[in-house]
Amino acid sequence: MERSSYNTSGFPEALAAVDAADVVVLFLGADQTTEAEGFDRHTLGLVGAQQQLLEQVIRAAASKPASTPVVLVLVNGGPVDVSTAVESDQVAAILEAFQPGELGADAMIDIMDGTSSPSGKMPYTTYFANYTKRYACAPLCMI
């Protein structure tokens, strides 16, 4: 399914997988169909039905008798608002993979299984989508 799709037909299968899982690894983000040079997004929100999927996966994982941790992996080029995941006790980790390249999958597995423990800083500051509503922001135009 395309990341930009609003199609939710695969949700029941995804939620059934959550019920059967000991740990949920959920990949979300944006690709060249939703962000690219000269094709910018107008919001920081997850594209398509991904926000809805994230919320439903978190709820399903939390509702199990033995609460299931969720690991969110972001594959994207620009900032994405994942405040729902940040504010959820159910999400045990968020891995920002950016556009990981050919060996990215191997690197992500090494990080998630503890083989590798890289450290570093984000190349940009990420904000929640409602940042300008939470804090007073003055226009910075030079006109």
Coordinates of C-alpha atoms in Angstrom, one line a residue:
M1 CA 0.0 0.0 0.0
E2 CA 1.3 3.5 -0.8
R3 CA 2.2 5.6 2.1
S4 CA 0.1 8.4 0.8
S5 CA -3.0 6.2 0.6
Y6 CA -6.0 6.7 2.8
N7 CA -7.0 3.1 2.2
T8 CA -7.6 1.3 5.5
S9 CA -8.4 -2.1 4.1
G10 CA -5.2 -3.6 5.5
F11 CA -5.9 -2.4 9.1
P12 CA -7.7 -5.6 10.3
E13 CA -4.8 -7.7 9.2
A14 CA -2.3 -5.4 10.9
L15 CA -4.3 -5.3 14.1
A16 CA -4.6 -9.1 14.1
A17 CA -0.7 -9.2 13.9
V18 CA -0.6 -6.9 16.9
D19 CA -2.7 -9.4 18.9
A20 CA -0.3 -12.2 18.0
A21 CA 2.9 -10.2 18.6
D22 CA 5.2 -10.0 21.6
V23 CA 6.7 -6.7 20.2
V24 CA 5.2 -4.6 17.5
V25 CA 7.6 -2.9 15.0
L26 CA 5.7 -0.4 13.0
F27 CA 7.2 1.4 10.0
L28 CA 5.7 4.7 9.0
G29 CA 6.9 7.8 7.1
A30 CA 7.0 9.5 3.8
D31 CA 8.5 8.5 0.4
Q32 CA 9.2 10.2 -3.0
T33 CA 5.4 10.2 -3.7
T34 CA 4.8 12.5 -0.7
E35 CA 7.9 14.5 -0.3
A36 CA 10.7 15.4 -2.8
E37 CA 12.5 18.3 -4.1
G38 CA 9.9 20.8 -5.4
F39 CA 7.1 18.6 -3.9
D40 CA 6.9 19.7 -0.3
R41 CA 4.3 18.6 2.3
H42 CA 2.0 21.3 3.7
T43 CA 1.8 19.8 7.2
L44 CA 4.1 17.8 9.5
G45 CA 1.5 15.1 10.0
L46 CA 1.9 11.6 8.9
V47 CA 0.6 11.2 5.3
G48 CA -2.4 9.2 4.3
A49 CA -4.0 6.9 6.9
Q50 CA -0.8 6.4 8.8
Q51 CA -1.9 8.5 11.8
Q52 CA -5.0 6.4 12.1
L53 CA -3.0 3.2 11.9
L54 CA -0.6 4.4 14.6
E55 CA -3.4 5.3 16.9
Q56 CA -5.1 1.9 16.4
V57 CA -1.9 -0.1 16.8
I58 CA -1.2 1.7 20.1
R59 CA -4.7 1.0 21.3
A60 CA -4.6 -2.6 20.3
A61 CA -1.2 -3.2 21.9
A62 CA -2.3 -1.5 25.1
S63 CA -5.5 -3.6 25.3
K64 CA -3.8 -6.9 25.5
P65 CA -3.6 -8.6 28.9
A66 CA 0.2 -8.5 28.8
S67 CA 0.7 -5.0 27.3
T68 CA 2.8 -5.2 24.0
P69 CA 5.5 -2.6 23.5
V70 CA 5.5 -0.8 20.1
V71 CA 8.7 0.3 18.3
L72 CA 8.0 3.0 15.8
V73 CA 10.5 3.2 12.8
L74 CA 10.3 6.3 10.7
V75 CA 11.4 6.2 7.1
N76 CA 11.3 9.7 5.7
G77 CA 13.3 12.7 4.4
G78 CA 11.8 15.6 6.4
P79 CA 10.4 16.1 9.8
V80 CA 7.2 14.2 10.8
D81 CA 4.9 14.9 13.8
V82 CA 4.7 11.8 15.8
S83 CA 3.5 13.4 19.0
T84 CA 1.0 10.6 19.5
A85 CA 3.9 8.1 19.8
V86 CA 6.0 10.4 21.9
E87 CA 3.2 10.9 24.4
S88 CA 2.2 7.2 24.5
D89 CA 3.6 5.0 27.3
Q90 CA 2.9 2.1 24.9
V91 CA 5.6 3.2 22.4
A92 CA 8.9 1.9 23.8
A93 CA 11.2 3.4 21.2
I94 CA 11.2 5.6 18.1
L95 CA 13.9 5.0 15.5
E96 CA 14.4 7.7 12.9
A97 CA 15.9 6.0 9.9
F98 CA 15.5 8.9 7.4
Q99 CA 16.1 7.5 3.9
P100 CA 18.2 4.6 4.9
G101 CA 19.6 3.4 1.6
E102 CA 20.7 -0.1 0.5
L103 CA 22.0 -1.4 3.8
G104 CA 19.5 0.5 6.0
A105 CA 17.4 -2.6 6.8
D106 CA 20.5 -4.4 8.2
A107 CA 21.4 -1.3 10.2
M108 CA 17.9 -1.0 11.7
I109 CA 17.9 -4.6 12.7
D110 CA 21.4 -4.2 14.4
I111 CA 20.1 -1.2 16.3
M112 CA 16.8 -2.9 17.4
D113 CA 18.5 -6.1 18.5
G114 CA 21.3 -4.3 20.4
T115 CA 24.2 -5.4 18.1
S116 CA 24.9 -1.7 17.4
S117 CA 24.3 1.3 19.6
P118 CA 25.0 4.4 17.5
S119 CA 24.7 7.8 19.0
G120 CA 24.3 11.2 17.3
K121 CA 22.2 14.2 17.0
M122 CA 19.3 14.9 14.7
P123 CA 20.2 17.1 11.7
Y124 CA 17.2 19.3 12.4
T125 CA 14.8 20.2 15.2
T126 CA 11.5 18.4 15.1
Y127 CA 8.3 20.0 16.3
F128 CA 4.8 18.8 16.9
A129 CA 2.4 19.9 14.3
N130 CA 0.6 22.1 16.7
Y131 CA 3.8 23.9 17.9
T132 CA 2.7 27.3 16.7
K133 CA -0.6 26.9 18.6
R134 CA 1.1 25.9 21.8
Y135 CA 3.6 28.8 21.9
A136 CA 3.4 32.4 20.8
C137 CA 5.2 32.7 17.5
A138 CA 5.8 36.1 16.0
P139 CA 6.0 36.5 12.2
L140 CA 9.6 36.6 11.1
C141 CA 9.1 38.1 7.7
M142 CA 11.5 41.0 6.8
I143 CA 8.9 43.0 4.9

